[in-house]
Amino acid sequence: MFKTSQLSIALCCTSALLFSGCQHIIKPQSAPSTAQAEQPNEFDLQGKIGVRTPQQSGSAFFTWSQHQDDFDIELSGILGVGKTQIEGKPGEVTLNSAKTGLITASSPEELLKRATGWDAPITHIVSWVQAKPATLLAKTMQDDQGRIKDIQEDGWNVNLSYNAQQTLPNKLILKQSLADNQENRITMIIQNR
């Protein structure tokens, strides 16, 4: 029972924090202009996320709404079981579920560290979901259509997959190599943008 509870907490926190780090994604426009580039961050995503570590694995469905720097993420299991609510605004991120109660931190990275013990560049997901590296030190590879298909950055290898001619990925696999040929793996499938 304790391991199941730990797994649930780790999955919820990791999932939540991956998304809560994404406070600055701009929904792509067909013809970008200066005026459009200055519009506030507004988007809604739905999909599924899975987390696998050497000790545990699990998955959840997500619904994520972003309004400028504020976000609201709901994670749940099949048929809405095990609902977890994550909300954030600049300087405050909260996670609330029946299993964990309320956890508050000043950043997504701090909340992830408190809840799971993981150190991860959560805010990089902002760029990765947009098929862009987050820093100038990243190494990237492109596919035949010129889209970024791999990003190596801050100890993580991110593989991006696309549907047909889409310019934004519908699947991301984030891998962090660990000792003894083990890894942390996060799989994010975006079903609706």
XYZ file of N, CA and C in Angstrom:
579
model
N 0.829 -1.194 0.000
C 0.000 0.000 0.000
C 0.870 1.253 0.000
N 1.969 1.234 0.795
C 2.842 2.394 0.863
C 3.510 2.642 -0.475
N 3.977 1.574 -1.170
C 4.601 1.735 -2.482
C 3.610 2.284 -3.491
N 2.370 1.828 -3.455
C 1.346 2.332 -4.366
C 1.098 3.807 -4.107
N 1.053 4.194 -2.850
C 0.860 5.595 -2.501
C 2.042 6.428 -2.985
N 3.267 5.943 -2.795
C 4.448 6.656 -3.276
C 4.416 6.794 -4.789
N 4.036 5.729 -5.490
C 3.946 5.761 -6.941
C 2.934 6.800 -7.379
N 1.777 6.828 -6.746
C 0.738 7.802 -7.101
C 1.230 9.225 -6.892
N 1.877 9.459 -5.772
C 2.399 10.796 -5.483
C 3.457 11.184 -6.502
N 4.383 10.274 -6.796
C 5.440 10.578 -7.759
C 4.875 10.852 -9.138
N 3.922 10.027 -9.580
C 3.320 10.213 -10.897
C 2.578 11.543 -10.963
N 1.761 11.814 -9.972
C 0.997 13.062 -9.969
C 1.921 14.274 -9.952
N 2.899 14.238 -9.077
C 3.806 15.380 -8.974
C 4.619 15.570 -10.243
N 5.166 14.492 -10.763
C 5.968 14.600 -11.972
C 5.128 15.101 -13.123
N 3.957 14.518 -13.312
C 3.068 14.947 -14.384
C 2.684 16.402 -14.205
N 2.270 16.715 -13.017
C 1.821 18.071 -12.740
C 2.932 19.077 -12.958
N 4.086 18.758 -12.492
C 5.171 19.714 -12.567
C 5.724 19.853 -13.968
N 5.664 18.801 -14.737
C 6.062 18.944 -16.139
C 5.191 19.979 -16.811
N 3.911 19.930 -16.518
C 3.003 20.863 -17.153
C 3.051 22.222 -16.497
N 3.194 22.258 -15.199
C 3.191 23.553 -14.536
C 4.417 24.359 -14.901
N 5.466 23.713 -15.331
C 6.636 24.426 -15.808
C 6.384 25.101 -17.131
N 5.331 24.721 -17.792
C 5.034 25.222 -19.135
C 4.174 26.456 -19.062
N 4.640 27.459 -18.411
C 3.833 28.641 -18.211
C 3.915 29.626 -19.355
N 4.765 29.386 -20.344
C 4.967 30.398 -21.368
C 4.808 29.864 -22.785
N 4.023 28.826 -22.976
C 3.811 28.310 -24.324
C 2.831 29.210 -25.048
N 3.165 29.563 -26.255
C 2.278 30.360 -27.084
C 1.702 29.452 -28.146
N 0.388 29.430 -28.264
C -0.255 28.605 -29.276
C 0.169 29.110 -30.646
N 0.672 28.220 -31.518
C 1.180 28.667 -32.799
C 0.082 29.287 -33.660
N 0.450 30.301 -34.396
C -0.458 30.980 -35.302
C -0.022 30.689 -36.735
N -0.962 30.722 -37.673
C -0.634 30.399 -39.058
C 0.262 31.445 -39.699
N 0.097 32.710 -39.376
C 0.937 33.759 -39.942
C 1.395 34.668 -38.808
N 2.529 34.348 -38.160
C 2.955 35.139 -37.017
C 3.285 36.578 -37.401
N 2.957 37.471 -36.516
C 3.276 38.879 -36.706
C 3.725 39.441 -35.374
N 4.200 40.651 -35.373
C 4.645 41.267 -34.128
C 3.498 41.338 -33.130
N 2.326 41.708 -33.584
C 1.165 41.803 -32.685
C 0.823 40.446 -32.110
N 0.851 39.396 -32.932
C 0.521 38.059 -32.446
C 1.569 37.567 -31.459
N 2.827 37.852 -31.704
C 3.898 37.379 -30.825
C 3.772 37.977 -29.433
N 3.122 39.148 -29.326
C 2.982 39.800 -28.033
C 1.706 39.391 -27.305
N 0.858 38.555 -27.916
C -0.372 38.129 -27.272
C -0.045 37.278 -26.048
N -0.934 37.296 -25.056
C -0.698 36.486 -23.858
C -0.778 34.990 -24.181
N -0.146 34.196 -23.333
C -0.158 32.740 -23.495
C -1.539 32.195 -23.179
N -2.157 31.597 -24.159
C -3.494 31.029 -24.001
C -3.541 29.714 -24.760
N -3.771 28.599 -24.063
C -3.937 27.329 -24.757
C -4.590 26.310 -23.847
N -5.065 25.251 -24.482
C -5.644 24.102 -23.790
C -5.077 22.845 -24.421
N -4.609 21.910 -23.611
C -4.088 20.631 -24.085
C -4.795 19.500 -23.346
N -4.917 18.374 -24.033
C -5.434 17.161 -23.405
C -4.577 16.002 -23.883
N -4.385 15.022 -23.011
C -3.610 13.860 -23.411
C -3.357 12.911 -22.269
N -2.239 12.210 -22.397
C -1.871 11.198 -21.419
C -0.376 11.310 -21.150
N 0.006 11.055 -19.905
C 1.417 11.089 -19.533
C 1.750 9.833 -18.751
N 2.926 9.297 -19.012
C 3.410 8.130 -18.296
C 4.785 8.410 -17.728
N 5.049 7.881 -16.546
C 6.333 8.049 -15.876
C 6.866 6.674 -15.523
N 8.139 6.441 -15.852
C 8.776 5.169 -15.491
C 10.162 5.459 -14.936
N 10.408 4.956 -13.735
C 11.715 5.053 -13.088
C 12.167 3.636 -12.766
N 13.400 3.447 -12.323
C 13.822 2.098 -11.947
C 12.972 1.487 -10.836
N 12.326 2.318 -10.009
C 11.542 1.819 -8.880
C 10.044 1.715 -9.150
N 9.522 2.449 -10.144
C 8.074 2.511 -10.293
C 7.663 2.979 -11.681
N 6.378 2.806 -11.975
C 5.827 3.339 -13.226
C 4.333 3.571 -13.057
N 3.786 4.437 -13.906
C 2.363 4.721 -13.861
C 1.997 5.725 -14.932
N 0.695 5.973 -15.084
C 0.237 6.921 -16.095
C -1.009 7.650 -15.615
N -1.321 8.749 -16.289
C -2.502 9.546 -15.958
C -2.954 10.291 -17.202
N -4.227 10.654 -17.224
C -4.763 11.526 -18.259
C -4.649 12.957 -17.743
N -4.471 13.912 -18.656
C -4.364 15.303 -18.224
C -5.226 16.223 -19.078
N -5.663 17.298 -18.433
C -6.290 18.439 -19.088
C -5.559 19.657 -18.549
N -5.062 20.492 -19.459
C -4.194 21.596 -19.061
C -4.670 22.876 -19.736
N -5.021 23.887 -18.934
C -5.418 25.200 -19.441
C -4.398 26.226 -18.986
N -3.937 27.010 -19.931
C -2.934 28.033 -19.662
C -3.521 29.390 -20.026
N -3.468 30.342 -19.085
C -3.952 31.705 -19.314
C -2.868 32.657 -18.844
N -2.110 33.155 -19.798
C -0.937 33.978 -19.528
C 0.008 33.197 -18.624
N 0.329 33.701 -17.445
C 1.238 32.990 -16.540
C 0.507 32.103 -15.532
N -0.817 32.051 -15.592
C -1.599 31.214 -14.689
C -1.980 29.926 -15.407
N -1.986 28.824 -14.663
C -2.357 27.549 -15.277
C -3.191 26.717 -14.331
N -3.931 25.794 -14.920
C -4.774 24.871 -14.173
C -4.654 23.516 -14.857
N -4.218 22.520 -14.126
C -4.006 21.190 -14.679
C -4.782 20.193 -13.832
N -5.487 19.317 -14.501
C -6.188 18.238 -13.816
C -5.630 16.923 -14.320
N -5.232 16.065 -13.391
C -4.747 14.725 -13.704
C -5.727 13.720 -13.140
N -5.964 12.649 -13.879
C -6.858 11.617 -13.366
C -6.528 10.276 -13.999
N -6.972 9.227 -13.334
C -6.844 7.882 -13.868
C -8.039 7.573 -14.746
N -8.220 6.315 -15.058
C -9.340 5.880 -15.883
C -10.656 6.276 -15.214
N -11.583 6.814 -15.987
C -12.904 7.267 -15.520
C -12.814 8.336 -14.434
N -11.745 9.120 -14.447
C -11.616 10.226 -13.513
C -11.209 9.845 -12.105
N -10.822 8.592 -11.899
C -10.431 8.133 -10.563
C -9.091 8.760 -10.174
N -8.946 9.128 -8.903
C -7.684 9.661 -8.396
C -7.368 11.055 -8.895
N -8.334 11.918 -8.925
C -8.157 13.266 -9.447
C -7.135 14.066 -8.637
N -6.257 14.765 -9.361
C -5.274 15.664 -8.767
C -5.381 17.011 -9.463
N -5.425 18.072 -8.697
C -5.543 19.426 -9.240
C -4.251 20.173 -8.989
N -3.711 20.788 -10.030
C -2.501 21.596 -9.914
C -2.812 22.977 -10.444
N -2.482 23.985 -9.672
C -2.711 25.363 -10.089
C -1.432 26.139 -9.870
N -1.224 27.129 -10.720
C -0.024 27.924 -10.566
C -0.183 29.333 -11.067
N 0.587 30.186 -10.457
C 0.734 31.571 -10.877
C 2.161 31.949 -10.507
N 2.668 33.040 -11.019
C 4.050 33.388 -10.705
C 4.318 33.380 -9.201
N 5.327 32.612 -8.784
C 5.732 32.546 -7.387
C 4.999 31.554 -6.520
N 3.968 30.865 -7.077
C 3.219 29.898 -6.275
C 2.651 28.780 -7.140
N 2.997 27.556 -6.765
C 2.479 26.366 -7.425
C 1.874 25.486 -6.343
N 0.634 25.000 -6.574
C 0.002 24.122 -5.590
C -0.451 22.830 -6.246
N -0.365 21.767 -5.504
C -0.844 20.456 -5.915
C -1.781 19.981 -4.820
N -2.968 19.503 -5.216
C -3.936 19.053 -4.223
C -4.597 17.771 -4.699
N -4.528 16.743 -3.865
C -5.221 15.483 -4.146
C -5.587 14.831 -2.828
N -6.474 13.847 -2.897
C -6.879 13.132 -1.690
C -5.692 12.387 -1.081
N -4.773 11.920 -1.917
C -3.635 11.140 -1.413
C -2.539 11.994 -0.805
N -2.300 13.190 -1.374
C -1.189 14.009 -0.892
C -1.619 15.162 -0.015
N -2.883 15.563 -0.133
C -3.295 16.798 0.500
C -2.749 17.958 -0.316
N -2.622 19.101 0.311
C -2.142 20.299 -0.370
C -0.634 20.441 -0.199
N 0.074 20.596 -1.328
C 1.512 20.858 -1.323
C 1.705 22.169 -2.073
N 2.470 23.090 -1.470
C 2.705 24.402 -2.074
C 4.198 24.665 -2.166
N 4.616 25.310 -3.251
C 6.014 25.696 -3.435
C 6.061 26.956 -4.286
N 7.241 27.549 -4.374
C 7.372 28.777 -5.153
C 7.680 28.511 -6.618
N 8.096 27.279 -6.955
C 8.384 26.954 -8.351
C 8.063 25.488 -8.619
N 7.853 25.137 -9.885
C 7.607 23.733 -10.222
C 8.767 22.818 -9.829
N 9.995 23.294 -10.025
C 11.162 22.479 -9.665
C 11.225 22.206 -8.169
N 10.923 23.220 -7.361
C 10.919 23.057 -5.907
C 9.844 22.058 -5.476
N 8.665 22.148 -6.078
C 7.580 21.231 -5.732
C 7.934 19.798 -6.105
N 8.522 19.606 -7.287
C 8.944 18.266 -7.703
C 9.975 17.702 -6.727
N 10.944 18.503 -6.337
C 11.982 18.054 -5.405
C 11.360 17.669 -4.058
N 10.450 18.483 -3.556
C 9.797 18.192 -2.273
C 8.982 16.907 -2.335
N 8.236 16.756 -3.412
C 7.298 15.645 -3.504
C 7.942 14.323 -3.899
N 8.981 14.373 -4.734
C 9.536 13.123 -5.268
C 11.026 12.938 -5.041
N 11.739 14.017 -4.721
C 13.187 13.932 -4.598
C 13.905 14.095 -5.938
N 13.170 14.254 -7.009
C 13.763 14.415 -8.345
C 14.248 15.835 -8.569
N 15.364 15.956 -9.279
C 15.817 17.227 -9.825
C 15.618 17.126 -11.327
N 14.853 18.017 -11.901
C 14.610 17.982 -13.343
C 14.355 19.392 -13.852
N 14.783 19.686 -15.080
C 14.559 21.022 -15.667
C 13.124 21.168 -16.160
N 12.194 21.246 -15.244
C 10.766 21.247 -15.567
C 10.397 22.379 -16.526
N 10.957 23.553 -16.333
C 10.577 24.685 -17.174
C 11.013 24.512 -18.634
N 11.928 23.610 -18.918
C 12.339 23.361 -20.307
C 11.197 22.799 -21.154
N 10.224 22.167 -20.505
C 9.123 21.568 -21.263
C 8.394 22.631 -22.090
N 8.464 23.883 -21.659
C 7.868 24.984 -22.409
C 8.384 24.974 -23.843
N 9.671 24.909 -23.992
C 10.289 24.905 -25.315
C 10.130 23.565 -26.007
N 10.308 22.479 -25.278
C 10.269 21.153 -25.880
C 8.912 20.865 -26.512
N 7.821 21.274 -25.879
C 6.490 21.056 -26.443
C 6.321 21.845 -27.740
N 7.069 22.926 -27.876
C 7.022 23.736 -29.090
C 8.069 23.292 -30.117
N 8.726 22.159 -29.847
C 9.759 21.627 -30.740
C 10.949 22.571 -30.863
N 11.353 23.122 -29.718
C 12.498 24.032 -29.676
C 13.378 23.671 -28.483
N 14.688 23.906 -28.600
C 15.539 23.744 -27.426
C 15.276 24.889 -26.446
N 15.557 24.643 -25.179
C 15.311 25.658 -24.156
C 16.515 26.559 -23.917
N 17.713 26.083 -24.263
C 18.924 26.864 -24.032
C 19.814 26.840 -25.273
N 20.793 27.707 -25.296
C 21.745 27.751 -26.407
C 22.721 26.578 -26.379
N 22.813 25.865 -25.259
C 23.746 24.746 -25.123
C 23.159 23.416 -25.606
N 21.906 23.414 -25.997
C 21.245 22.180 -26.435
C 21.810 21.704 -27.768
N 21.796 20.389 -27.950
C 22.153 19.773 -29.229
C 20.867 19.232 -29.826
N 20.644 19.489 -31.124
C 19.408 19.053 -31.763
C 19.696 18.285 -33.045
N 18.741 17.459 -33.425
C 18.749 16.762 -34.713
C 17.395 17.005 -35.359
N 17.383 17.102 -36.708
C 16.140 17.361 -37.422
C 15.744 16.165 -38.282
N 14.447 16.102 -38.593
C 13.963 15.065 -39.505
C 14.059 15.565 -40.946
N 13.585 14.791 -41.898
C 13.653 15.155 -43.316
C 12.863 16.410 -43.659
N 11.908 16.774 -42.810
C 11.082 17.958 -43.058
C 11.601 19.193 -42.325
N 12.755 19.069 -41.676
C 13.353 20.196 -40.974
C 12.822 20.428 -39.573
N 11.996 19.515 -39.077
C 11.466 19.639 -37.716
C 12.464 19.012 -36.742
N 12.572 19.587 -35.560
C 13.458 19.009 -34.550
C 12.873 17.688 -34.093
N 13.695 16.628 -34.143
C 13.229 15.309 -33.706
C 13.921 14.851 -32.428
N 15.086 15.410 -32.109
C 15.808 15.066 -30.882
C 16.448 16.305 -30.290
N 16.353 16.411 -28.966
C 17.008 17.492 -28.225
C 17.778 16.851 -27.078
N 19.054 17.192 -26.953
C 19.848 16.768 -25.797
C 20.172 18.023 -25.010
N 19.683 18.048 -23.753
C 19.782 19.277 -22.983
C 19.711 19.000 -21.486
N 20.638 19.575 -20.740
C 20.658 19.485 -19.276
C 20.460 18.067 -18.746
N 21.127 17.094 -19.368
C 21.070 15.717 -18.904
C 19.856 14.942 -19.379
N 19.048 15.512 -20.242
C 17.856 14.854 -20.758
C 17.956 14.709 -22.263
N 17.474 13.590 -22.780
C 17.336 13.389 -24.211
C 15.834 13.383 -24.498
N 15.402 14.281 -25.385
C 13.980 14.426 -25.701
C 13.771 14.012 -27.146
N 12.914 13.011 -27.357
C 12.565 12.554 -28.693
C 11.168 13.069 -29.009
N 11.022 13.755 -30.154
C 9.744 14.326 -30.557
C 9.204 13.577 -31.767
N 7.911 13.266 -31.747
C 7.225 12.610 -32.866
C 6.082 13.505 -33.327
N 5.801 13.432 -34.625
C 4.792 14.302 -35.235
C 3.769 13.485 -36.006
N 2.549 13.997 -36.098
C 1.524 13.438 -36.978
C 1.668 14.095 -38.342
N 1.815 13.300 -39.382
C 1.836 13.773 -40.772
C 2.668 15.037 -40.946
N 2.052 16.106 -41.410
C 2.749 17.354 -41.708
C 2.700 18.372 -40.567
N 2.267 17.965 -39.397
C 2.159 18.890 -38.265
C 3.524 19.475 -37.901
N 3.515 20.705 -37.412
C 4.757 21.362 -37.022
C 5.030 21.279 -35.526
N 4.035 20.858 -34.749
C 4.208 20.674 -33.314
C 4.080 19.191 -32.992
N 4.872 18.709 -32.054
C 4.849 17.277 -31.758
C 3.571 16.829 -31.063
N 3.201 15.586 -31.338
C 2.068 14.988 -30.644
C 2.563 13.994 -29.578
N 3.863 13.713 -29.582
C 4.421 12.796 -28.588
C 5.838 13.228 -28.252
N 6.137 13.242 -26.961
C 7.474 13.537 -26.476
C 7.893 12.425 -25.534
N 9.119 11.947 -25.699
C 9.695 10.976 -24.770
C 10.938 11.628 -24.180
N 10.913 11.845 -22.870
C 12.018 12.466 -22.156
C 12.757 11.380 -21.397
N 14.075 11.274 -21.615
C 14.871 10.246 -20.945
C 16.055 10.877 -20.236
N 16.275 10.423 -19.013
C 17.411 10.852 -18.215
C 18.194 9.605 -17.833
N 19.437 9.516 -18.294
C 20.269 8.347 -17.985
C 20.701 8.384 -16.533
N 20.670 7.194 -15.915
C 21.091 7.030 -14.531
C 22.234 6.027 -14.468
N 22.759 5.807 -13.295
C 23.816 4.817 -13.101
C 23.312 3.418 -13.429
N 24.219 2.496 -13.721
C 23.899 1.085 -13.983
C 22.962 0.898 -15.177
N 23.127 1.729 -16.219
C 22.315 1.634 -17.440
C 20.807 1.742 -17.188
N 20.410 2.436 -16.159
C 18.994 2.655 -15.883
C 18.625 4.073 -16.308
N 17.314 4.364 -16.331
C 16.891 5.691 -16.743
C 15.557 6.066 -16.119
N 15.308 7.371 -16.073
C 13.991 7.919 -15.805
C 13.410 8.236 -17.170
N 12.138 7.872 -17.386
C 11.500 8.100 -18.689
C 10.108 8.686 -18.470
N 9.837 9.741 -19.205
C 8.527 10.381 -19.170
C 8.007 10.413 -20.611
N 6.824 9.880 -20.822
C 6.202 9.865 -22.143
C 4.960 10.731 -22.090
N 4.909 11.703 -22.984
C 3.789 12.636 -23.020
C 3.119 12.545 -24.390
N 1.845 12.186 -24.406
C 1.084 12.108 -25.653
C 0.041 13.219 -25.637
N 0.118 14.097 -26.632
C -0.821 15.199 -26.744
C -1.886 14.804 -27.745
N -3.119 14.620 -27.267
C -4.211 14.180 -28.132
C -4.968 15.350 -28.729
N -5.082 16.440 -28.009
C -5.782 17.632 -28.496
C -5.013 18.870 -28.103
N -4.863 19.787 -29.058
C -4.234 21.096 -28.797
C -5.277 22.160 -28.964
